[in-house]
């Protein structure tokens, strides 16, 4: 058994082991090589900073590591930890973290983030034992958007925006790692940017991944809420792919206004997660 970076592993090998490891997960996850490449790009995953366990040169466990910076501080993000069923129960996540944290420390990366499903008590215990602490709870949603009864008078169309700080006034909470502008911009061509415009200018916006109908960000100007703008933006996503469910991940569970809105337009909670942080 050897623990080392994933630089020697092919995308095909990582994909196969990822799919094996997550085949019996709370929500089964299956990647193609193309979708895994997209995840690597948007999550800013570095294989040289990711780690795997190899047995007779075969990958059996991994941690994928994304790296970004916020407020001039480098952050590592656990973009996926998996162990294939035959090798579970051998404390491999802890052993990989011993290797990984030492490597990241040498590269001046001392803040580490992840999300774990709240029901996954085994993983939660492992991460807490490593030193991660819960910072907040977030909720994930999925469903088909109901047809608006009273459509907004705003015009909805795709647009290219300039300053990202313009949209912060539309937010109720900060987006998590996978929903930041950094993540979106790394794979910008895969996303659509919708705006709701009136004579008052831009009143709402929404960014979603075109291939999956997953919404990464949305917001409505606070003085124009409860007027159908948000519903109209979500419905536009549904119309682009009527047979696919619309989804969102990691909405702050304390944001009661946003959660009530999502439930009202047809979305339901799928899982809840803890966002966790470790300083090393």
PDB file of C-alpha atoms in Angstrom:
ATOM      1  CA  UNK A   1       0.000   0.000   0.000  1.00  0.00           C
ATOM      2  CA  UNK A   2       1.435   3.353  -1.086  1.00  0.00           C
ATOM      3  CA  UNK A   3       0.138   6.877  -0.444  1.00  0.00           C
ATOM      4  CA  UNK A   4       1.155   9.518  -2.978  1.00  0.00           C
ATOM      5  CA  UNK A   5      -0.145  12.356  -5.149  1.00  0.00           C
ATOM      6  CA  UNK A   6      -2.476  11.646  -8.063  1.00  0.00           C
ATOM      7  CA  UNK A   7      -0.097  12.961 -10.717  1.00  0.00           C
ATOM      8  CA  UNK A   8       0.513   9.424 -12.012  1.00  0.00           C
ATOM      9  CA  UNK A   9      -3.204   8.556 -12.219  1.00  0.00           C
ATOM     10  CA  UNK A  10      -5.171   9.010 -15.437  1.00  0.00           C
ATOM     11  CA  UNK A  11      -8.545  10.757 -15.588  1.00  0.00           C
ATOM     12  CA  UNK A  12     -10.067   7.439 -16.623  1.00  0.00           C
ATOM     13  CA  UNK A  13      -8.645   5.712 -13.545  1.00  0.00           C
ATOM     14  CA  UNK A  14      -9.788   8.456 -11.188  1.00  0.00           C
ATOM     15  CA  UNK A  15     -13.264   8.413 -12.760  1.00  0.00           C
ATOM     16  CA  UNK A  16     -13.589   4.634 -12.367  1.00  0.00           C
ATOM     17  CA  UNK A  17     -12.552   4.660  -8.705  1.00  0.00           C
ATOM     18  CA  UNK A  18     -14.702   7.732  -7.958  1.00  0.00           C
ATOM     19  CA  UNK A  19     -17.757   5.979  -9.405  1.00  0.00           C
ATOM     20  CA  UNK A  20     -17.020   2.790  -7.446  1.00  0.00           C
ATOM     21  CA  UNK A  21     -16.544   4.710  -4.208  1.00  0.00           C
ATOM     22  CA  UNK A  22     -19.781   6.697  -4.599  1.00  0.00           C
ATOM     23  CA  UNK A  23     -21.998   3.954  -6.069  1.00  0.00           C
ATOM     24  CA  UNK A  24     -23.623   3.329  -2.652  1.00  0.00           C
ATOM     25  CA  UNK A  25     -23.459   6.921  -1.389  1.00  0.00           C
ATOM     26  CA  UNK A  26     -26.446   8.794   0.085  1.00  0.00           C
ATOM     27  CA  UNK A  27     -26.947  10.252  -3.373  1.00  0.00           C
ATOM     28  CA  UNK A  28     -25.215   7.987  -5.940  1.00  0.00           C
ATOM     29  CA  UNK A  29     -22.759   9.949  -8.076  1.00  0.00           C
ATOM     30  CA  UNK A  30     -21.530   8.799 -11.468  1.00  0.00           C
ATOM     31  CA  UNK A  31     -19.056  10.745 -13.607  1.00  0.00           C
ATOM     32  CA  UNK A  32     -18.072  10.476 -17.229  1.00  0.00           C
ATOM     33  CA  UNK A  33     -14.552  11.532 -18.192  1.00  0.00           C
ATOM     34  CA  UNK A  34     -16.016  14.720 -19.651  1.00  0.00           C
ATOM     35  CA  UNK A  35     -18.007  15.631 -16.520  1.00  0.00           C
ATOM     36  CA  UNK A  36     -15.043  14.824 -14.265  1.00  0.00           C
ATOM     37  CA  UNK A  37     -12.822  17.087 -16.388  1.00  0.00           C
ATOM     38  CA  UNK A  38     -15.417  19.825 -15.959  1.00  0.00           C
ATOM     39  CA  UNK A  39     -15.389  19.329 -12.184  1.00  0.00           C
ATOM     40  CA  UNK A  40     -11.583  19.440 -12.129  1.00  0.00           C
ATOM     41  CA  UNK A  41     -11.703  22.715 -14.040  1.00  0.00           C
ATOM     42  CA  UNK A  42     -14.428  24.476 -12.041  1.00  0.00           C
ATOM     43  CA  UNK A  43     -13.271  23.225  -8.613  1.00  0.00           C
ATOM     44  CA  UNK A  44      -9.662  24.113  -9.541  1.00  0.00           C
ATOM     45  CA  UNK A  45      -8.444  20.633  -8.615  1.00  0.00           C
ATOM     46  CA  UNK A  46      -4.693  20.078  -8.692  1.00  0.00           C
ATOM     47  CA  UNK A  47      -3.660  16.445  -9.038  1.00  0.00           C
ATOM     48  CA  UNK A  48      -0.256  17.269  -7.556  1.00  0.00           C
ATOM     49  CA  UNK A  49      -2.073  18.442  -4.396  1.00  0.00           C
ATOM     50  CA  UNK A  50      -4.565  15.565  -4.456  1.00  0.00           C
ATOM     51  CA  UNK A  51      -3.721  12.232  -2.858  1.00  0.00           C
ATOM     52  CA  UNK A  52      -4.441   8.577  -3.492  1.00  0.00           C
ATOM     53  CA  UNK A  53      -3.862   5.168  -1.961  1.00  0.00           C
ATOM     54  CA  UNK A  54      -2.387   2.670  -4.407  1.00  0.00           C
ATOM     55  CA  UNK A  55      -2.283  -1.098  -3.924  1.00  0.00           C
ATOM     56  CA  UNK A  56      -0.108  -2.907  -6.461  1.00  0.00           C
ATOM     57  CA  UNK A  57      -0.212   0.312  -8.533  1.00  0.00           C
ATOM     58  CA  UNK A  58      -4.036   0.308  -8.549  1.00  0.00           C
ATOM     59  CA  UNK A  59      -5.872   3.340  -7.125  1.00  0.00           C
ATOM     60  CA  UNK A  60      -8.248   2.306  -4.301  1.00  0.00           C
ATOM     61  CA  UNK A  61      -8.869   5.608  -2.436  1.00  0.00           C
ATOM     62  CA  UNK A  62      -8.446   9.328  -3.096  1.00  0.00           C
ATOM     63  CA  UNK A  63      -8.917  12.901  -1.944  1.00  0.00           C
ATOM     64  CA  UNK A  64      -9.375  15.478  -4.720  1.00  0.00           C
ATOM     65  CA  UNK A  65      -8.074  18.899  -3.693  1.00  0.00           C
ATOM     66  CA  UNK A  66      -9.225  22.209  -5.131  1.00  0.00           C
ATOM     67  CA  UNK A  67      -7.241  25.357  -4.381  1.00  0.00           C
ATOM     68  CA  UNK A  68      -8.439  28.953  -4.464  1.00  0.00           C
ATOM     69  CA  UNK A  69      -7.707  32.202  -2.684  1.00  0.00           C
ATOM     70  CA  UNK A  70      -9.994  34.520  -0.759  1.00  0.00           C
ATOM     71  CA  UNK A  71      -8.958  37.770   0.891  1.00  0.00           C
ATOM     72  CA  UNK A  72      -5.361  37.011  -0.107  1.00  0.00           C
ATOM     73  CA  UNK A  73      -5.472  33.672   1.728  1.00  0.00           C
ATOM     74  CA  UNK A  74      -4.967  30.325  -0.019  1.00  0.00           C
ATOM     75  CA  UNK A  75      -7.710  27.781   0.684  1.00  0.00           C
ATOM     76  CA  UNK A  76      -7.785  24.050  -0.025  1.00  0.00           C
ATOM     77  CA  UNK A  77     -11.155  22.470  -0.765  1.00  0.00           C
ATOM     78  CA  UNK A  78     -11.954  18.787  -0.424  1.00  0.00           C
ATOM     79  CA  UNK A  79     -13.700  18.226  -3.760  1.00  0.00           C
ATOM     80  CA  UNK A  80     -14.267  14.536  -3.056  1.00  0.00           C
ATOM     81  CA  UNK A  81     -13.016  11.787  -0.752  1.00  0.00           C
ATOM     82  CA  UNK A  82     -13.672   8.182  -1.722  1.00  0.00           C
ATOM     83  CA  UNK A  83     -12.637   4.652  -0.797  1.00  0.00           C
ATOM     84  CA  UNK A  84     -13.766   1.669  -2.863  1.00  0.00           C
ATOM     85  CA  UNK A  85     -15.857  -0.794  -0.798  1.00  0.00           C
ATOM     86  CA  UNK A  86     -13.199  -3.533  -0.546  1.00  0.00           C
ATOM     87  CA  UNK A  87     -10.766  -1.218   1.268  1.00  0.00           C
ATOM     88  CA  UNK A  88     -13.061   0.504   3.741  1.00  0.00           C
ATOM     89  CA  UNK A  89     -12.504   0.154   7.469  1.00  0.00           C
ATOM     90  CA  UNK A  90      -8.730   0.637   7.198  1.00  0.00           C
ATOM     91  CA  UNK A  91      -8.691   4.330   8.231  1.00  0.00           C
ATOM     92  CA  UNK A  92      -7.523   5.377   4.766  1.00  0.00           C
ATOM     93  CA  UNK A  93      -9.041   8.916   4.880  1.00  0.00           C
ATOM     94  CA  UNK A  94      -7.042   9.698   8.042  1.00  0.00           C
ATOM     95  CA  UNK A  95      -3.850   8.273   6.491  1.00  0.00           C
ATOM     96  CA  UNK A  96      -4.380  10.308   3.314  1.00  0.00           C
ATOM     97  CA  UNK A  97      -4.936  13.476   5.369  1.00  0.00           C
ATOM     98  CA  UNK A  98      -1.664  12.923   7.242  1.00  0.00           C
ATOM     99  CA  UNK A  99       0.074  12.990   3.846  1.00  0.00           C
ATOM    100  CA  UNK A 100      -2.065  15.759   2.350  1.00  0.00           C
ATOM    101  CA  UNK A 101      -1.919  18.303   5.177  1.00  0.00           C
ATOM    102  CA  UNK A 102       1.854  17.995   5.364  1.00  0.00           C
ATOM    103  CA  UNK A 103       2.106  18.617   1.617  1.00  0.00           C
ATOM    104  CA  UNK A 104      -0.265  21.595   1.694  1.00  0.00           C
ATOM    105  CA  UNK A 105       1.525  23.077   4.699  1.00  0.00           C
ATOM    106  CA  UNK A 106       4.771  23.087   2.722  1.00  0.00           C
ATOM    107  CA  UNK A 107       2.943  25.109   0.050  1.00  0.00           C
ATOM    108  CA  UNK A 108       1.742  27.686   2.590  1.00  0.00           C
ATOM    109  CA  UNK A 109      -1.875  26.474   2.531  1.00  0.00           C
ATOM    110  CA  UNK A 110      -3.249  26.431   6.065  1.00  0.00           C
ATOM    111  CA  UNK A 111      -7.030  26.785   5.646  1.00  0.00           C
ATOM    112  CA  UNK A 112      -9.027  23.749   4.497  1.00  0.00           C
ATOM    113  CA  UNK A 113     -12.753  23.496   3.689  1.00  0.00           C
ATOM    114  CA  UNK A 114     -15.243  20.744   2.891  1.00  0.00           C
ATOM    115  CA  UNK A 115     -18.912  19.844   3.054  1.00  0.00           C
ATOM    116  CA  UNK A 116     -20.266  16.602   4.510  1.00  0.00           C
ATOM    117  CA  UNK A 117     -23.840  15.338   4.455  1.00  0.00           C
ATOM    118  CA  UNK A 118     -25.296  15.738   7.952  1.00  0.00           C
ATOM    119  CA  UNK A 119     -26.565  12.126   7.975  1.00  0.00           C
ATOM    120  CA  UNK A 120     -23.101  10.788   7.161  1.00  0.00           C
ATOM    121  CA  UNK A 121     -22.111  10.387  10.807  1.00  0.00           C
ATOM    122  CA  UNK A 122     -19.150   8.131  10.044  1.00  0.00           C
ATOM    123  CA  UNK A 123     -17.514  10.703   7.748  1.00  0.00           C
ATOM    124  CA  UNK A 124     -18.414  13.548  10.115  1.00  0.00           C
ATOM    125  CA  UNK A 125     -16.651  11.732  12.976  1.00  0.00           C
ATOM    126  CA  UNK A 126     -13.568  11.151  10.805  1.00  0.00           C
ATOM    127  CA  UNK A 127     -13.324  14.818   9.804  1.00  0.00           C
ATOM    128  CA  UNK A 128     -13.823  16.015  13.377  1.00  0.00           C
ATOM    129  CA  UNK A 129     -11.096  13.632  14.536  1.00  0.00           C
ATOM    130  CA  UNK A 130      -8.762  15.136  11.901  1.00  0.00           C
ATOM    131  CA  UNK A 131      -9.548  18.587  13.313  1.00  0.00           C
ATOM    132  CA  UNK A 132     -12.320  20.017  11.125  1.00  0.00           C
ATOM    133  CA  UNK A 133     -14.973  22.119  12.868  1.00  0.00           C
ATOM    134  CA  UNK A 134     -18.525  22.827  11.711  1.00  0.00           C
ATOM    135  CA  UNK A 135     -18.991  26.437  10.601  1.00  0.00           C
ATOM    136  CA  UNK A 136     -22.550  26.304   9.224  1.00  0.00           C
ATOM    137  CA  UNK A 137     -25.268  24.087   7.792  1.00  0.00           C
ATOM    138  CA  UNK A 138     -26.327  24.311   4.145  1.00  0.00           C
ATOM    139  CA  UNK A 139     -29.234  22.794   2.204  1.00  0.00           C
ATOM    140  CA  UNK A 140     -29.500  21.309  -1.292  1.00  0.00           C
ATOM    141  CA  UNK A 141     -32.626  21.468  -3.469  1.00  0.00           C
ATOM    142  CA  UNK A 142     -34.075  19.833  -6.553  1.00  0.00           C
ATOM    143  CA  UNK A 143     -37.344  19.768  -8.494  1.00  0.00           C
ATOM    144  CA  UNK A 144     -39.407  21.082 -11.390  1.00  0.00           C
ATOM    145  CA  UNK A 145     -40.228  24.792 -11.399  1.00  0.00           C
ATOM    146  CA  UNK A 146     -43.929  25.584 -11.332  1.00  0.00           C
ATOM    147  CA  UNK A 147     -45.367  27.834 -14.029  1.00  0.00           C
ATOM    148  CA  UNK A 148     -45.635  31.390 -12.644  1.00  0.00           C
ATOM    149  CA  UNK A 149     -49.244  32.474 -12.104  1.00  0.00           C
ATOM    150  CA  UNK A 150     -48.309  36.135 -12.375  1.00  0.00           C
ATOM    151  CA  UNK A 151     -45.235  36.505 -14.595  1.00  0.00           C
ATOM    152  CA  UNK A 152     -42.944  39.427 -13.906  1.00  0.00           C
ATOM    153  CA  UNK A 153     -43.059  42.394 -16.250  1.00  0.00           C
ATOM    154  CA  UNK A 154     -39.276  42.257 -16.496  1.00  0.00           C
ATOM    155  CA  UNK A 155     -37.584  41.100 -19.666  1.00  0.00           C
ATOM    156  CA  UNK A 156     -35.402  38.013 -19.158  1.00  0.00           C
ATOM    157  CA  UNK A 157     -32.426  37.454 -21.447  1.00  0.00           C
ATOM    158  CA  UNK A 158     -28.813  36.287 -21.400  1.00  0.00           C
ATOM    159  CA  UNK A 159     -26.165  38.921 -20.840  1.00  0.00           C
ATOM    160  CA  UNK A 160     -22.479  39.385 -20.136  1.00  0.00           C
ATOM    161  CA  UNK A 161     -21.714  41.286 -16.966  1.00  0.00           C
ATOM    162  CA  UNK A 162     -18.764  43.381 -15.905  1.00  0.00           C
ATOM    163  CA  UNK A 163     -18.136  44.006 -12.216  1.00  0.00           C
ATOM    164  CA  UNK A 164     -18.956  41.030  -9.989  1.00  0.00           C
ATOM    165  CA  UNK A 165     -19.297  43.249  -6.928  1.00  0.00           C
ATOM    166  CA  UNK A 166     -22.512  44.632  -8.471  1.00  0.00           C
ATOM    167  CA  UNK A 167     -24.312  41.407  -7.511  1.00  0.00           C
ATOM    168  CA  UNK A 168     -23.271  41.262  -3.861  1.00  0.00           C
ATOM    169  CA  UNK A 169     -26.088  43.684  -2.993  1.00  0.00           C
ATOM    170  CA  UNK A 170     -28.519  41.029  -4.307  1.00  0.00           C
ATOM    171  CA  UNK A 171     -27.268  38.318  -1.910  1.00  0.00           C
ATOM    172  CA  UNK A 172     -28.630  37.085   1.392  1.00  0.00           C
ATOM    173  CA  UNK A 173     -25.506  35.002   2.076  1.00  0.00           C
ATOM    174  CA  UNK A 174     -22.044  34.373   0.692  1.00  0.00           C
ATOM    175  CA  UNK A 175     -21.835  31.560  -1.928  1.00  0.00           C
ATOM    176  CA  UNK A 176     -19.895  28.439  -0.949  1.00  0.00           C
ATOM    177  CA  UNK A 177     -16.764  27.236  -2.771  1.00  0.00           C
ATOM    178  CA  UNK A 178     -18.463  25.587  -5.789  1.00  0.00           C
ATOM    179  CA  UNK A 179     -20.796  28.549  -6.324  1.00  0.00           C
ATOM    180  CA  UNK A 180     -18.299  31.415  -6.233  1.00  0.00           C
ATOM    181  CA  UNK A 181     -17.526  33.605  -9.219  1.00  0.00           C
ATOM    182  CA  UNK A 182     -14.033  32.069  -9.218  1.00  0.00           C
ATOM    183  CA  UNK A 183     -15.522  28.619  -9.787  1.00  0.00           C
ATOM    184  CA  UNK A 184     -18.003  29.862 -12.403  1.00  0.00           C
ATOM    185  CA  UNK A 185     -15.407  31.836 -14.346  1.00  0.00           C
ATOM    186  CA  UNK A 186     -13.028  28.884 -14.571  1.00  0.00           C
ATOM    187  CA  UNK A 187     -15.646  27.120 -16.706  1.00  0.00           C
ATOM    188  CA  UNK A 188     -17.546  30.160 -17.943  1.00  0.00           C
ATOM    189  CA  UNK A 189     -18.533  28.728 -21.336  1.00  0.00           C
ATOM    190  CA  UNK A 190     -20.498  25.964 -19.603  1.00  0.00           C
ATOM    191  CA  UNK A 191     -22.713  28.489 -17.827  1.00  0.00           C
ATOM    192  CA  UNK A 192     -25.547  30.779 -18.873  1.00  0.00           C
ATOM    193  CA  UNK A 193     -26.043  34.223 -17.309  1.00  0.00           C
ATOM    194  CA  UNK A 194     -29.639  35.439 -17.146  1.00  0.00           C
ATOM    195  CA  UNK A 195     -30.718  38.944 -16.205  1.00  0.00           C
ATOM    196  CA  UNK A 196     -34.120  40.426 -15.367  1.00  0.00           C
ATOM    197  CA  UNK A 197     -34.298  43.965 -16.751  1.00  0.00           C
ATOM    198  CA  UNK A 198     -36.826  46.808 -16.532  1.00  0.00           C
ATOM    199  CA  UNK A 199     -36.665  50.549 -16.919  1.00  0.00           C
ATOM    200  CA  UNK A 200     -35.005  50.507 -13.491  1.00  0.00           C
ATOM    201  CA  UNK A 201     -32.115  48.477 -14.891  1.00  0.00           C
ATOM    202  CA  UNK A 202     -30.988  45.054 -13.695  1.00  0.00           C
ATOM    203  CA  UNK A 203     -33.344  43.824 -10.960  1.00  0.00           C
ATOM    204  CA  UNK A 204     -32.342  40.176 -10.751  1.00  0.00           C
ATOM    205  CA  UNK A 205     -29.868  37.658 -12.117  1.00  0.00           C
ATOM    206  CA  UNK A 206     -29.243  33.935 -12.249  1.00  0.00           C
ATOM    207  CA  UNK A 207     -26.238  31.813 -13.318  1.00  0.00           C
ATOM    208  CA  UNK A 208     -26.632  28.124 -14.106  1.00  0.00           C
ATOM    209  CA  UNK A 209     -24.721  25.222 -15.631  1.00  0.00           C
ATOM    210  CA  UNK A 210     -26.294  24.569 -19.017  1.00  0.00           C
ATOM    211  CA  UNK A 211     -25.633  20.816 -19.120  1.00  0.00           C
ATOM    212  CA  UNK A 212     -27.099  20.029 -15.676  1.00  0.00           C
ATOM    213  CA  UNK A 213     -29.605  22.854 -14.963  1.00  0.00           C
ATOM    214  CA  UNK A 214     -27.774  23.403 -11.665  1.00  0.00           C
ATOM    215  CA  UNK A 215     -28.100  26.978 -10.483  1.00  0.00           C
ATOM    216  CA  UNK A 216     -24.874  28.419  -9.100  1.00  0.00           C
ATOM    217  CA  UNK A 217     -26.021  31.908  -8.098  1.00  0.00           C
ATOM    218  CA  UNK A 218     -29.165  34.014  -8.140  1.00  0.00           C
ATOM    219  CA  UNK A 219     -30.455  37.155  -6.542  1.00  0.00           C
ATOM    220  CA  UNK A 220     -33.121  39.851  -6.746  1.00  0.00           C
ATOM    221  CA  UNK A 221     -32.732  43.479  -5.704  1.00  0.00           C
ATOM    222  CA  UNK A 222     -34.170  43.712  -2.199  1.00  0.00           C
ATOM    223  CA  UNK A 223     -36.669  46.479  -3.048  1.00  0.00           C
ATOM    224  CA  UNK A 224     -38.135  44.392  -5.894  1.00  0.00           C
ATOM    225  CA  UNK A 225     -38.649  41.029  -4.206  1.00  0.00           C
ATOM    226  CA  UNK A 226     -42.066  39.340  -3.955  1.00  0.00           C
ATOM    227  CA  UNK A 227     -42.857  40.600  -7.471  1.00  0.00           C
ATOM    228  CA  UNK A 228     -42.265  37.391  -9.448  1.00  0.00           C
ATOM    229  CA  UNK A 229     -38.781  38.242 -10.736  1.00  0.00           C
ATOM    230  CA  UNK A 230     -37.008  35.340  -9.052  1.00  0.00           C
ATOM    231  CA  UNK A 231     -39.693  32.855 -10.093  1.00  0.00           C
ATOM    232  CA  UNK A 232     -39.494  34.049 -13.687  1.00  0.00           C
ATOM    233  CA  UNK A 233     -35.709  33.575 -13.735  1.00  0.00           C
ATOM    234  CA  UNK A 234     -35.969  30.026 -12.402  1.00  0.00           C
ATOM    235  CA  UNK A 235     -38.785  29.210 -14.835  1.00  0.00           C
ATOM    236  CA  UNK A 236     -36.599  30.320 -17.734  1.00  0.00           C
ATOM    237  CA  UNK A 237     -34.021  27.690 -16.686  1.00  0.00           C
ATOM    238  CA  UNK A 238     -36.765  25.047 -16.572  1.00  0.00           C
ATOM    239  CA  UNK A 239     -37.977  25.984 -20.041  1.00  0.00           C
ATOM    240  CA  UNK A 240     -34.491  25.522 -21.469  1.00  0.00           C
ATOM    241  CA  UNK A 241     -34.618  21.823 -20.482  1.00  0.00           C
ATOM    242  CA  UNK A 242     -38.216  20.911 -19.554  1.00  0.00           C
ATOM    243  CA  UNK A 243     -37.508  17.239 -18.729  1.00  0.00           C
ATOM    244  CA  UNK A 244     -34.613  17.935 -16.334  1.00  0.00           C
ATOM    245  CA  UNK A 245     -34.992  18.844 -12.685  1.00  0.00           C
ATOM    246  CA  UNK A 246     -33.489  22.142 -11.610  1.00  0.00           C
ATOM    247  CA  UNK A 247     -31.071  21.886  -8.681  1.00  0.00           C
ATOM    248  CA  UNK A 248     -29.079  24.024  -6.275  1.00  0.00           C
ATOM    249  CA  UNK A 249     -26.512  23.082  -3.648  1.00  0.00           C
ATOM    250  CA  UNK A 250     -25.364  24.662  -0.403  1.00  0.00           C
ATOM    251  CA  UNK A 251     -27.944  27.326   0.400  1.00  0.00           C
ATOM    252  CA  UNK A 252     -27.345  28.661   3.915  1.00  0.00           C
ATOM    253  CA  UNK A 253     -29.858  26.844   6.138  1.00  0.00           C
ATOM    254  CA  UNK A 254     -30.382  30.028   8.185  1.00  0.00           C
ATOM    255  CA  UNK A 255     -31.548  31.927   5.091  1.00  0.00           C
ATOM    256  CA  UNK A 256     -35.257  31.400   5.726  1.00  0.00           C
ATOM    257  CA  UNK A 257     -36.330  33.911   3.064  1.00  0.00           C
ATOM    258  CA  UNK A 258     -34.494  32.089   0.263  1.00  0.00           C
ATOM    259  CA  UNK A 259     -35.580  28.637   1.436  1.00  0.00           C
ATOM    260  CA  UNK A 260     -39.239  29.687   1.600  1.00  0.00           C
ATOM    261  CA  UNK A 261     -38.961  31.082  -1.943  1.00  0.00           C
ATOM    262  CA  UNK A 262     -37.395  27.874  -3.321  1.00  0.00           C
ATOM    263  CA  UNK A 263     -40.093  25.720  -1.745  1.00  0.00           C
ATOM    264  CA  UNK A 264     -42.825  28.016  -3.055  1.00  0.00           C
ATOM    265  CA  UNK A 265     -41.709  27.651  -6.699  1.00  0.00           C
ATOM    266  CA  UNK A 266     -41.538  23.845  -6.600  1.00  0.00           C
ATOM    267  CA  UNK A 267     -38.180  22.788  -5.157  1.00  0.00           C
ATOM    268  CA  UNK A 268     -37.669  20.329  -2.300  1.00  0.00           C
ATOM    269  CA  UNK A 269     -34.743  19.681   0.020  1.00  0.00           C
ATOM    270  CA  UNK A 270     -32.648  16.674  -1.015  1.00  0.00           C
ATOM    271  CA  UNK A 271     -29.896  16.672   1.621  1.00  0.00           C
ATOM    272  CA  UNK A 272     -28.401  18.981   4.212  1.00  0.00           C
ATOM    273  CA  UNK A 273     -24.668  19.389   4.694  1.00  0.00           C
ATOM    274  CA  UNK A 274     -22.272  20.804   7.238  1.00  0.00           C
ATOM    275  CA  UNK A 275     -19.637  23.196   5.942  1.00  0.00           C
ATOM    276  CA  UNK A 276     -16.463  22.462   7.888  1.00  0.00           C
ATOM    277  CA  UNK A 277     -13.122  24.273   8.218  1.00  0.00           C
ATOM    278  CA  UNK A 278      -9.715  23.190   9.473  1.00  0.00           C
ATOM    279  CA  UNK A 279      -6.728  25.440  10.173  1.00  0.00           C
ATOM    280  CA  UNK A 280      -3.364  23.688  10.135  1.00  0.00           C
TER     281      UNK A 280
END
